[in-house]
Coordinates of C-alpha atoms and ligand atoms in Angstrom, one line a residue:
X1 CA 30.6 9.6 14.8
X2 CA 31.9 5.8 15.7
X3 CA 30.5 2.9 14.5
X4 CA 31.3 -0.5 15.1
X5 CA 31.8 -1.7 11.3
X6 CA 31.1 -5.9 11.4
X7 CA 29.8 -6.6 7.8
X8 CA 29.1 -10.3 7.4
X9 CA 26.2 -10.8 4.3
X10 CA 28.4 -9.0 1.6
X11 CA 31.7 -10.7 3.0
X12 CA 30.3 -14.0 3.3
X13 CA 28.1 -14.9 0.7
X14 CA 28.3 -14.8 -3.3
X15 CA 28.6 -11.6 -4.8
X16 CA 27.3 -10.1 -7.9
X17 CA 30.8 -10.3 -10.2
X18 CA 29.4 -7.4 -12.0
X19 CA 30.4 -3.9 -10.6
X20 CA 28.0 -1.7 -13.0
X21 CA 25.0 -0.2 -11.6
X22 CA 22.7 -1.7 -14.7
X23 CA 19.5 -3.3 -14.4
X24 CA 19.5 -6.7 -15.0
X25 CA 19.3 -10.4 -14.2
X26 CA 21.7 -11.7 -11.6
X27 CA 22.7 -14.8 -10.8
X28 CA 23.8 -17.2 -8.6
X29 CA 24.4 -14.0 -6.0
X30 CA 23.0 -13.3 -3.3
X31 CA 24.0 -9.0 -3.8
X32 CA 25.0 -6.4 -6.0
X33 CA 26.9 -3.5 -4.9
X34 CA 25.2 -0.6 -5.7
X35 CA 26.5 3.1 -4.2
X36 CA 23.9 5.7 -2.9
X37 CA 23.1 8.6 -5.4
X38 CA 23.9 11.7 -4.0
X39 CA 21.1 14.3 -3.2
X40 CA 21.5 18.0 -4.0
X41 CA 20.7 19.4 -0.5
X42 CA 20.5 16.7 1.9
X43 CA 18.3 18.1 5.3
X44 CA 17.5 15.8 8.3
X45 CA 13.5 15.9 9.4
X46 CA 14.1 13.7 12.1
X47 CA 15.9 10.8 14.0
X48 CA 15.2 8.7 16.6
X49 CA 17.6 8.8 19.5
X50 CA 16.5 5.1 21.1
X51 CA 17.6 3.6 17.6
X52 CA 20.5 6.0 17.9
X53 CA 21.8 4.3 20.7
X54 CA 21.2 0.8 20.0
X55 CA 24.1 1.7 16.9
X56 CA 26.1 3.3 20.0
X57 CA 25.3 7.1 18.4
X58 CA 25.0 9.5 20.3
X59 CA 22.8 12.3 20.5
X60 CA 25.3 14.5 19.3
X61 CA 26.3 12.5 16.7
X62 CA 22.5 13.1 15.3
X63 CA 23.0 16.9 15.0
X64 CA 26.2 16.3 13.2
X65 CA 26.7 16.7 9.6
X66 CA 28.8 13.4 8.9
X67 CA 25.1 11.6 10.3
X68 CA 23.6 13.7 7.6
X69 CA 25.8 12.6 5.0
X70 CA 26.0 8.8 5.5
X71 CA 22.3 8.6 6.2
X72 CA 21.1 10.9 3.2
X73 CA 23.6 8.6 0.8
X74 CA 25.9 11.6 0.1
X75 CA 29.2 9.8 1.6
X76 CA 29.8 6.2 1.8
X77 CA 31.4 5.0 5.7
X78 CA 35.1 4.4 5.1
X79 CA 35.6 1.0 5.0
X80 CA 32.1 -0.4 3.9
X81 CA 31.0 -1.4 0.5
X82 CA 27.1 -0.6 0.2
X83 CA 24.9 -3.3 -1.9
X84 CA 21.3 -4.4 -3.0
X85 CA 20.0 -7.6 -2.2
X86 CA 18.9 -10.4 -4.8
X87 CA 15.4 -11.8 -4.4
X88 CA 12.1 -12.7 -5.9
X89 CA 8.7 -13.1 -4.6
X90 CA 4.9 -14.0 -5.3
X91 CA 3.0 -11.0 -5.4
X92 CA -1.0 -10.6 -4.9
X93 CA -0.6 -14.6 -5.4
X94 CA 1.9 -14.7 -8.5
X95 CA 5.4 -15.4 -9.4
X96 CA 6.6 -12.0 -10.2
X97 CA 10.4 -13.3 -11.3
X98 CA 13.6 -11.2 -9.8
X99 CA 12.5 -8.1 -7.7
X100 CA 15.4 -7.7 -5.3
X101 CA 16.1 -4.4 -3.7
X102 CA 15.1 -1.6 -6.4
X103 CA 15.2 1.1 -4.1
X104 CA 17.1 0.0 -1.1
X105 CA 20.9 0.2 0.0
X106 CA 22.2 -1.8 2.4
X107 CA 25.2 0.6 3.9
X108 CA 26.9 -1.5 6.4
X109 CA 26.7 -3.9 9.3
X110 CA 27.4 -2.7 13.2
X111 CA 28.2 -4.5 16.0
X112 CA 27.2 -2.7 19.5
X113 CA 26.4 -4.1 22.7
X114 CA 26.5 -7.7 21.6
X115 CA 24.1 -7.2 19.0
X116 CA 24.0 -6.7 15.5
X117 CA 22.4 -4.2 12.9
X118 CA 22.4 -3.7 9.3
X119 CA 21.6 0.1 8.2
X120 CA 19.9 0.2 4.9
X121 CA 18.9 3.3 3.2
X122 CA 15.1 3.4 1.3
X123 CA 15.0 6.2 -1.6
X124 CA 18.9 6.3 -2.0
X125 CA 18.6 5.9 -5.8
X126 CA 18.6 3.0 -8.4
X127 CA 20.2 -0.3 -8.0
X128 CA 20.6 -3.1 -10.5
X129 CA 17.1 -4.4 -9.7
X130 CA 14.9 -1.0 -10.0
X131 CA 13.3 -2.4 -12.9
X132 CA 11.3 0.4 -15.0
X133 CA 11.5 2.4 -11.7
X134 CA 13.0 5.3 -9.9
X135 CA 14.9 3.8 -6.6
X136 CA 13.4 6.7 -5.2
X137 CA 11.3 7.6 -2.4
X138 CA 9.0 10.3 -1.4
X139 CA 8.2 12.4 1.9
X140 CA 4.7 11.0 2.5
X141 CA 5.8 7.2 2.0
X142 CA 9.0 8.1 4.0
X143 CA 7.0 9.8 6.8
X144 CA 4.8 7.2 6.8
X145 CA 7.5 4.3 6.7
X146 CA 9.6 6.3 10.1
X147 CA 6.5 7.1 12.2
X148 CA 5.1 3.7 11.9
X149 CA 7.9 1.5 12.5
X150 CA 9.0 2.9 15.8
X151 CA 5.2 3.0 16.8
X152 CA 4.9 -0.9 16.2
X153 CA 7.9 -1.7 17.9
X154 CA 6.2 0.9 20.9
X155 CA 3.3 -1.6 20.7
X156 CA 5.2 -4.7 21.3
X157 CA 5.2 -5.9 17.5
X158 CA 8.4 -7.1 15.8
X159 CA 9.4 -4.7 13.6
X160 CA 12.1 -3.2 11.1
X161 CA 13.4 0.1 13.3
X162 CA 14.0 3.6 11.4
X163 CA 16.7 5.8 12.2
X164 CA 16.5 8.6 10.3
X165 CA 14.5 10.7 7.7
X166 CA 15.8 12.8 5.3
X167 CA 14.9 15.3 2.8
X168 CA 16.9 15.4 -0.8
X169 CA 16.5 18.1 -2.0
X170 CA 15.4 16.8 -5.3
X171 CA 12.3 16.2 -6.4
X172 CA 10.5 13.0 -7.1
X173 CA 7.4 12.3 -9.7
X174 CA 4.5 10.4 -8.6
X175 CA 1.1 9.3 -10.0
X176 CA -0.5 8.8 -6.9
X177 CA -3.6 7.3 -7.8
X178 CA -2.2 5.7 -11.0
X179 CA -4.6 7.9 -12.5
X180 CA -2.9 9.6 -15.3
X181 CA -2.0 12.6 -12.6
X182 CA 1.6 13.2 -12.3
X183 CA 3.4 15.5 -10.0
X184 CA 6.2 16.1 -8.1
X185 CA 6.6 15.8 -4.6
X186 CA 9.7 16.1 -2.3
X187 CA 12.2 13.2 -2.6
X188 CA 13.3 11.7 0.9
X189 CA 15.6 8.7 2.2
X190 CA 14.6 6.5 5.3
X191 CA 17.8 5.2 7.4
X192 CA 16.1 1.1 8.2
X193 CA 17.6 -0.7 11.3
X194 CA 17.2 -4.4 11.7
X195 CA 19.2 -7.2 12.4
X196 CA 19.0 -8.6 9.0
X197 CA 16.4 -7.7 6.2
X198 CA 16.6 -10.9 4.4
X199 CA 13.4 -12.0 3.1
X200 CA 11.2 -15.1 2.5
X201 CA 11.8 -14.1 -1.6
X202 CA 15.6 -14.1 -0.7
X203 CA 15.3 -18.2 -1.1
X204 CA 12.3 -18.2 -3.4
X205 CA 14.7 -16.8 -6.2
X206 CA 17.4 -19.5 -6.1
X207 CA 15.0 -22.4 -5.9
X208 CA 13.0 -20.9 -9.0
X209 CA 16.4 -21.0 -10.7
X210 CA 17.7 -24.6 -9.8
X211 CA 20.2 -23.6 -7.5
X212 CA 20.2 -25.8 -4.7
X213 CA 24.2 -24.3 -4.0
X214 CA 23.4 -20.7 -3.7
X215 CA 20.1 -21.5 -1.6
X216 CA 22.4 -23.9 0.8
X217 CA 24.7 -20.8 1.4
X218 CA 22.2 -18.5 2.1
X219 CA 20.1 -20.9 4.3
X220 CA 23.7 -22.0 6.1
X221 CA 24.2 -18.4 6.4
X222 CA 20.7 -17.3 8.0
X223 CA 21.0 -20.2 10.4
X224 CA 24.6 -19.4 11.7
X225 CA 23.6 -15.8 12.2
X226 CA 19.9 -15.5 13.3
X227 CA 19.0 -19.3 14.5
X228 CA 21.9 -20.2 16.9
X229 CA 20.0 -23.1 18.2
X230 CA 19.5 -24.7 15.0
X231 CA 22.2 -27.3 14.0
X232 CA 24.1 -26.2 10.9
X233 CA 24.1 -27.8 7.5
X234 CA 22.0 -30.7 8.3
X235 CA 18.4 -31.6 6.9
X236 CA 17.1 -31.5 10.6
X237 CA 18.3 -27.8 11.1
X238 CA 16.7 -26.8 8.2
X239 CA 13.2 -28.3 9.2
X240 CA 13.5 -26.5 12.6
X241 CA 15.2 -23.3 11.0
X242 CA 11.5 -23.7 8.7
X243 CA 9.4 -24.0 12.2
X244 CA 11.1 -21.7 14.4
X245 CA 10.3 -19.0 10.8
X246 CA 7.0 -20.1 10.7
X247 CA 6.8 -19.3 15.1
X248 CA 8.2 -15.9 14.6
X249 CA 6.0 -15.1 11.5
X250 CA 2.8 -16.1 13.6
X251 CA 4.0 -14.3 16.8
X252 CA 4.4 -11.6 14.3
X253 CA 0.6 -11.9 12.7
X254 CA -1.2 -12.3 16.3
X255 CA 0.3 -9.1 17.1
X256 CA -1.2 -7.3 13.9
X257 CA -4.6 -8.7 14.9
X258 CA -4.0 -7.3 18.5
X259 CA -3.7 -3.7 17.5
X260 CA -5.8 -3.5 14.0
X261 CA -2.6 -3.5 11.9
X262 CA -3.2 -3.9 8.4
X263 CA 0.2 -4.6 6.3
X264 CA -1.9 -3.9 3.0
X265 CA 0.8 -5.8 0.9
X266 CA 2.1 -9.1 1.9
X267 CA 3.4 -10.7 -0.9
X268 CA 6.7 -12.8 -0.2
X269 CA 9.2 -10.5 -0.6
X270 CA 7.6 -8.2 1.8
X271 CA 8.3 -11.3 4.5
X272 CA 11.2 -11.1 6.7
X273 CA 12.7 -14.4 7.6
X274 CA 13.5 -12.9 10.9
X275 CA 9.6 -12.7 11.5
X276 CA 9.8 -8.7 11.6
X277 CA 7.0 -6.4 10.0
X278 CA 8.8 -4.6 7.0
X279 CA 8.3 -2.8 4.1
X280 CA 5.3 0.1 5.2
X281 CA 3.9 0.8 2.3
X282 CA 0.3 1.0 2.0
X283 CA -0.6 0.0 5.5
X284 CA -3.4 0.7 7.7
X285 CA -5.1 0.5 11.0
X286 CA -8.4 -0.1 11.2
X287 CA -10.6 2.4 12.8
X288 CA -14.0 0.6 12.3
X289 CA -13.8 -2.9 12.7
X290 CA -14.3 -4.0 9.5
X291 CA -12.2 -7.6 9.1
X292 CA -12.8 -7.2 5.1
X293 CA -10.7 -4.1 5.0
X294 CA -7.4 -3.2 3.3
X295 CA -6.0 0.1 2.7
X296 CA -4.2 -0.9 -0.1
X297 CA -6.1 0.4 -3.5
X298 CA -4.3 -1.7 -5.5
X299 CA -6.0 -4.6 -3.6
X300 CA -9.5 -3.2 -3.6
X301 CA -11.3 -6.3 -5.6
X302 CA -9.1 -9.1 -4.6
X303 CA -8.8 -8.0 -0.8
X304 CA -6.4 -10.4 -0.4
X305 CA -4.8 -8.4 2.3
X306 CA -7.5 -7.9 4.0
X307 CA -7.4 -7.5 8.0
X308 CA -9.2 -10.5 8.6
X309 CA -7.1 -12.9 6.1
X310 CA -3.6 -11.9 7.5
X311 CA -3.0 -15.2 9.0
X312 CA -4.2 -17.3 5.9
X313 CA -1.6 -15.0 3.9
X314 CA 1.2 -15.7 6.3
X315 CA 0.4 -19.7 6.0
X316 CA 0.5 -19.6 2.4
X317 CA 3.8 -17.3 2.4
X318 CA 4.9 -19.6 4.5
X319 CA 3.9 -22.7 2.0
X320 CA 6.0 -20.6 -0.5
X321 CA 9.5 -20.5 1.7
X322 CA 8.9 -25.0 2.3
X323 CA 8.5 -25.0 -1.6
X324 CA 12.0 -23.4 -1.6
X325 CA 13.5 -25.0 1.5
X326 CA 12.4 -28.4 0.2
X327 CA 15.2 -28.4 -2.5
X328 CA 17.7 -28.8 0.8
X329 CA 15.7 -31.5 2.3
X330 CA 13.9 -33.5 -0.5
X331 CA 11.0 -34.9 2.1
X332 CA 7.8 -32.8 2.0
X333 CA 5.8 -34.3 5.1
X334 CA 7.9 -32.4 7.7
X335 CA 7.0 -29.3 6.1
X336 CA 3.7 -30.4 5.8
X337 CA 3.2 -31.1 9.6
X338 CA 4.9 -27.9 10.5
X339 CA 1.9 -25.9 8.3
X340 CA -0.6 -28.1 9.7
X341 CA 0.7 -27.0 13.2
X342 CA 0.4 -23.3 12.4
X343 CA -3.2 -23.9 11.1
X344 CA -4.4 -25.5 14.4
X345 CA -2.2 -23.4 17.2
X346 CA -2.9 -19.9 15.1
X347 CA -6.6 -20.4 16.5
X348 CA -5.5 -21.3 19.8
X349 CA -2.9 -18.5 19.8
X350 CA -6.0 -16.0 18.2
X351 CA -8.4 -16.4 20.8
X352 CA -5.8 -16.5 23.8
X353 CA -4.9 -12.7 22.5
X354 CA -8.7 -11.7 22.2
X355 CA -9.2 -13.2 25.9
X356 CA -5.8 -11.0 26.8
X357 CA -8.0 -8.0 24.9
X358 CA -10.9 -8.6 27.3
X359 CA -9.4 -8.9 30.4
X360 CA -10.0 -12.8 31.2
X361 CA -7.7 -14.4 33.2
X362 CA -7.2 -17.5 30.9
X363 CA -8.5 -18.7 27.7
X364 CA -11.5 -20.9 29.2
X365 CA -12.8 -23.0 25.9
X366 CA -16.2 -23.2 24.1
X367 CA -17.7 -20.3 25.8
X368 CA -14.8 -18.2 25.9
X369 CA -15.0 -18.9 21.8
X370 CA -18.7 -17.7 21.7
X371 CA -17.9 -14.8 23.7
X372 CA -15.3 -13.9 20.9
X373 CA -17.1 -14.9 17.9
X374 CA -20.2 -13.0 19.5
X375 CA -18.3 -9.9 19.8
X376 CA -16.4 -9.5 16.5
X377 CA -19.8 -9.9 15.0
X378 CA -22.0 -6.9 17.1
X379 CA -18.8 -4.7 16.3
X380 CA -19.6 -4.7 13.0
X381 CA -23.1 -4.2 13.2
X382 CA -22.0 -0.5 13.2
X383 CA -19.2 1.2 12.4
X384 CA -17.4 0.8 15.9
X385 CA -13.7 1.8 16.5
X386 CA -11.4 -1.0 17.5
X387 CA -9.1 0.9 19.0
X388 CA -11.5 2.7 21.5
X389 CA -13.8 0.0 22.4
X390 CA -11.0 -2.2 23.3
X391 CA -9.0 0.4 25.2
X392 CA -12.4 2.1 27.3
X393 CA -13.8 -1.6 27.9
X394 CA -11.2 -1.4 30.6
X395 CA -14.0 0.8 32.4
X396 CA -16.3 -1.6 32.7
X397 CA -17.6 -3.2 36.3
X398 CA -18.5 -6.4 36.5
X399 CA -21.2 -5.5 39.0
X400 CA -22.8 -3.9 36.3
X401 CA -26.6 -5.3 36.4
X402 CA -27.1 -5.4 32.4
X403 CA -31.1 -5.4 33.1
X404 CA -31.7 -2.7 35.3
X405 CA -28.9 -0.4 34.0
X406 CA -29.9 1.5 31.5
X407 CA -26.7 3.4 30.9
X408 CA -24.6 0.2 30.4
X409 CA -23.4 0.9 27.2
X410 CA -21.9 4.7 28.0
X411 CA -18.3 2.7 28.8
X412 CA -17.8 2.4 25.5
X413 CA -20.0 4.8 23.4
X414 CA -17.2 7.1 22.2
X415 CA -16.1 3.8 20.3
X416 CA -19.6 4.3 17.7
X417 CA -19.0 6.5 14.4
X418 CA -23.1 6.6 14.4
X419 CA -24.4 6.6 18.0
X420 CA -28.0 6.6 16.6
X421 CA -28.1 3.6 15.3
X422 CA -27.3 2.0 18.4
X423 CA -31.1 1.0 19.4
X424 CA -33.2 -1.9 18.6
X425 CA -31.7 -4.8 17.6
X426 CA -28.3 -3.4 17.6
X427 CA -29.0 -2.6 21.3
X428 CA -30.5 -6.2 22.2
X429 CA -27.2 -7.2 20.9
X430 CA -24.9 -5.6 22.7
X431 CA -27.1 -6.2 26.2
X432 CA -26.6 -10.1 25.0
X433 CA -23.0 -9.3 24.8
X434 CA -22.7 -7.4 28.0
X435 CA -24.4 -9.6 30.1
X436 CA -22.5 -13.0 28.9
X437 CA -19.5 -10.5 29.7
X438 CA -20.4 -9.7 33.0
X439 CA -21.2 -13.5 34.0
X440 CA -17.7 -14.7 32.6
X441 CA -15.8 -12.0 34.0
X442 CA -17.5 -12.6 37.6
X443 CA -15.8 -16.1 37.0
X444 CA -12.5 -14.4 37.7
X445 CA -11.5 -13.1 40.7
X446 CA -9.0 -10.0 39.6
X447 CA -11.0 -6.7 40.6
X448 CA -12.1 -4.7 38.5
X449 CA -9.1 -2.2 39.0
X450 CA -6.6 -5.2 38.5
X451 CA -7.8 -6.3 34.6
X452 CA -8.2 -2.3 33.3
X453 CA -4.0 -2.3 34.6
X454 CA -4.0 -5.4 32.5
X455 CA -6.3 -4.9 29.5
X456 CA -4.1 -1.3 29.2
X457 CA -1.2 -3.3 28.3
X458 CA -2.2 -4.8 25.5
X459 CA -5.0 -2.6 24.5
X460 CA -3.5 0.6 23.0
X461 CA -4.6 3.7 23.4
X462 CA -2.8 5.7 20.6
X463 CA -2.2 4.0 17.4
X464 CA -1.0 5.8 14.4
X465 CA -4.5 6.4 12.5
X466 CA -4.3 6.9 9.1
X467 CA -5.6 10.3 9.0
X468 CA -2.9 11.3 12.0
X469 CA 0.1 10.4 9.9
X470 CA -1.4 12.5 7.0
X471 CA -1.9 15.4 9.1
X472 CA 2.1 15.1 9.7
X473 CA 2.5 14.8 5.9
X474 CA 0.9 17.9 5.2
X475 CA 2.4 20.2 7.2
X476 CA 5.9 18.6 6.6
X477 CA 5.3 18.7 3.0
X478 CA 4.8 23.2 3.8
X479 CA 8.1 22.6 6.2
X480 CA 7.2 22.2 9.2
X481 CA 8.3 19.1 11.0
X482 CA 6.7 19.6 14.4
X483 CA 3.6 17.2 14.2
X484 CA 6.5 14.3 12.7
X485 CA 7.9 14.8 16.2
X486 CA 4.4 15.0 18.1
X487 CA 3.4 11.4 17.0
X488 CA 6.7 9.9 17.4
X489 CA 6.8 11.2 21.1
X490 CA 2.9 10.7 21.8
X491 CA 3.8 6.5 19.7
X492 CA 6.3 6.0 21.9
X493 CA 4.2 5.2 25.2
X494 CA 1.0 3.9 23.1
X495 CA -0.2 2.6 26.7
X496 CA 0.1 5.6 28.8
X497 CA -3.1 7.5 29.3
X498 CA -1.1 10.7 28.4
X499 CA -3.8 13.0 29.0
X500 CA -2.2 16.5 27.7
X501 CA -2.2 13.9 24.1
X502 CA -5.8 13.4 24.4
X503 CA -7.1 15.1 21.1
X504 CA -5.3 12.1 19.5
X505 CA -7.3 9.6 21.3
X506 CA -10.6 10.0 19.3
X507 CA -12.4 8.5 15.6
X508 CA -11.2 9.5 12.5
X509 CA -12.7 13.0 11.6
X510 CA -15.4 12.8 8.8
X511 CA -13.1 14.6 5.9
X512 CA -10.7 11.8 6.7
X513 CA -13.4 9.3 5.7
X514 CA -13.0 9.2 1.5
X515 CA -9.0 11.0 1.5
X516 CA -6.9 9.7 -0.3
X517 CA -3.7 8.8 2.2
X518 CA -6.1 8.4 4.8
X519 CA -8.5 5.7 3.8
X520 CA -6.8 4.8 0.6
X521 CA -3.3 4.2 -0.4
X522 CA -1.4 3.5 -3.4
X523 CA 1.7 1.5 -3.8
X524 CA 3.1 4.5 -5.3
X525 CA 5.5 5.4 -2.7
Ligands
LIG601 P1 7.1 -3.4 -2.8 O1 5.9 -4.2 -3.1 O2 6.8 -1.9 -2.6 O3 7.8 -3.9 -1.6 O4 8.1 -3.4 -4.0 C1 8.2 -4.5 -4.8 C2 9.5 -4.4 -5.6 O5 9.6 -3.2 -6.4 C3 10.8 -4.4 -4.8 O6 11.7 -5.1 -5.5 C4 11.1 -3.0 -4.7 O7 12.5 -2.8 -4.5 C5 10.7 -2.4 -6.0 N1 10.4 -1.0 -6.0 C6 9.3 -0.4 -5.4 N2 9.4 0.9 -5.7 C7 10.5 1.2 -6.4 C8 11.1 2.4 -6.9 N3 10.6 3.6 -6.8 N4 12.3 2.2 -7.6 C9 12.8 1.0 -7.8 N5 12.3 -0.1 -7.3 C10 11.1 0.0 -6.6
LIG602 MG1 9.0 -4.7 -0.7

């Protein structure tokens, strides 16, 4: 196994002086070193050979027992000096102080093809900012974490990549419901892949502290690295370093409205700087579209997270990374205008996607607004899977005469949880809908065949639905690994029609309804 060893944030920037692996407050670093803990039995559950190759592993190399080694934390890469990132962060809305990485370790850098990657292990044991907690993780989280990053970066959605999942061996104590009910479940590591996993809470925690010299570096460092076409050390770069962020984070957040992503926990230390989902925790898609939804328990009063608020939270995340920035520039209006800009073009950029999700030709204006508005409202009427009415409205003909067809509506009945309720009023609405529908799209000249090709592309038709990735979890949890490789084969064209995957294409079963893991998640992870 070869790898391209080019490690740049642990040569270049301030390290932690202190080489003991105790909690504590550090500062004026931007890392700690912090070695992997060793598991007992280390066993690979999978790895993905597309991330494989982007490292320049081979498929070989994934059968081989050094792979299982550096990526379950037993052996350390010759040459490399592992560490744990210093950062803070506002979570649920609050300045929670120094969180930093508790449970992840950052291996190495590589260099392959021209690009970059660092590898960082999640669940590889404690580091000097776990806190009260465990730096571990376990199998569901870990499952979870693997199958969901390479099925948003499937879907077109900038992501964090996983390479590998391991078991430990050891075993892990949970409280899943932070209900006073303890147990233990099987410990597991996560092998991460991006090009950097700094975070907006990377420069939160040296402008909470006063210092401007450690928040230059870093900044200085994140621009010479990921922002090439931002000039360097200068006030200017680091307004448009702060704009081309805030671009990446709202190409990022249109993305998540596209395919019913809900991130669940998006406090600022969950934010990548490099616009990138990270951090799966407890995530969600939405089956029903319900804009008020989060899967995240911990968030059930506040909903804070909720699907529909996503792009608020990014703005004020965003607010939170200026506040930092701002000690570099000491002017606040060019800030300002840049959030201002993301308030007004997130709309335009919103309903442009929606009109990409019906299969217009181009974003038209007022009525194309209505048409929007209209329908968001009618899918909630009653419980009406997102995923499915997008994905069969492709079958719709615009010849369709709403009045005399009764049957207008069968395109997209599969999409209803409770077909029955789909009369009266519920019905005049939709035949509204429909109609206004049909009008606009006989506006457009592409065919009917021509917009399903393109409402298929950005309508998918497999997502990973809570209660599918909990399926995988059980039967991993008794051993066997094969429905883990089912979804990430059956994620990996979320497009395709693939008919021999069909059973995947339908609503969440009824038991899946109130299950915990499947409608509600904990952080505990
Ligand atoms: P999260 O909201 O899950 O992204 O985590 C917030 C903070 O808690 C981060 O600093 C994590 O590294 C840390 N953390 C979460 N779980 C653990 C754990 N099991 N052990 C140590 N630190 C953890
Ligand atoms: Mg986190």
């Amino acid at each position: 196994m070869k790898l391209n060893i080019k490690d740049k944030f642990n040569q270049e920037l301030p390290a932690d002086p202190n080489k003991e692996n105790s909690r504590r407050q550090v500062f004026e670093s931007c890392f700690s070193n912090a070695t992997p803990r060793v598991p007992s039995s280390p066993s690979l559950v999978h790895a993905s050979t597309e991330v494989a190759e982007l490292l320049g592993l081979t498929a070989e190399d994934l059968k081989s027992e050094a792979f299982l080694n550096i990526f379950s934390g037993k052996k350390v890469l010759d040459g490399t000096t592992p560490y744990a990132m210093c950062y803070g962060g506002h979570q649920f809305g609050n300045w929670a102080g120094q969180l930093g990485d508790g449970r992840a370790i950052n291996l190495t850098e590589v260099e392959h093809n021209g690009k970059s990657w660092t590898l960082q292990l999640k669940g590889a044991g404690e580091t000097p900012y776990s806190r009260t907690a465990d730096g571990l993780a376990v199998l569901r989280s870990s499952i979870r974490e693997h199958l969901c990053s390479e099925a948003m970066f499937h879907l077109g959605v900038p992501t964090t990549r996983s390479l590998s999942l391991s078991l430990s061996g050891d075993e892990v104590l949970r409280d899943v419901m932070y209900n006073g009910n303890p147990a233990y479940e099987k410990g597991a590591i996560v092998c991460r892949v991006a090009p950097s996993f700094i975070r907006f809470g990377n420069f939160q925690i040296f402008m909470s502290r006063g210092d401007v010299k450690t928040l230059k570096q870093l900044t200085d460092f994140t621009i010479k690295h990921y922002f090439p076409n931002v000039e360097q050390g200068t006030k200017k770069g680091y307004i448009e370093f702060f704009q081309q962020v805030a671009d990446r984070s709202m190409e990022m957040v249109v993305h998540w409205q596209r395919v019913g992503f809900v991130h669940g926990v998006m406090n600022t230390d969950n934010m990548s700087i490099l616009g990138l989902t990270i951090d799966y925790g407890p995530y969600g898609w939405l089956e029903g579209y319900e804009p008020d939804w989060t899967p995240n328990t911990t968030d059930a009063q506040m909903k804070r997270y909720r699907f529909a608020h996503q792009p608020q939270v990014v703005l004020w995340n965003l607010l939170q990374l200026a506040n930092a920035l701002y000690q570099l520039v000491e002017d606040a209006k060019p800030f300002e205008k840049v959030l201002e800009s993301f308030q007004k073009n997130y709309h335009l950029e919103y309903l442009k996607m929606m009109s990409q999700k019906l299969g217009l030709e181009k974003f038209n204006g007022s009525t194309d607004i209505a048409l929007v508005n209209d329908l968001e409202k009618i899918l909630q009427l009653t419980e009406t899977d997102m995923t499915i009415f997008f994905r069969n409205l492709a079958n719709f003909s615009k010849a369709t005469n709403i009045e005399s067809d009764k049957d207008f509506l069968k395109v997209i009945e599969d999409a209803f949880y409770q077909p029955e309720e789909v009369k009266d009023d519920i019905f005049e609405n939709w035949k509204k809908w429909f109609s206004d529908y049909a009008f606009r799209l006989n506006k457009d000249s592409t065919s009917d065949k021509d917009r399903k090709t393109k409402m298929n592309l950005v309508n998918p038709k497999y997502v990973l639905r809570n209660y599918m990735a909990q399926v995988a979890i059980d039967a991993s949890d008794q051993g066997d690994h094969s429905i883990v490789n089912e979804l990430f084969e059956l994620l990996k064209k979320p497009y395709a029609e693939q008919p021999e995957h069909k059973k995947w294409f339908t609503k969440r079963p009824e038991w899946a309804r109130h299950k915990v893991g499947c409608s509600m998640l904990s952080c505990s992870s």
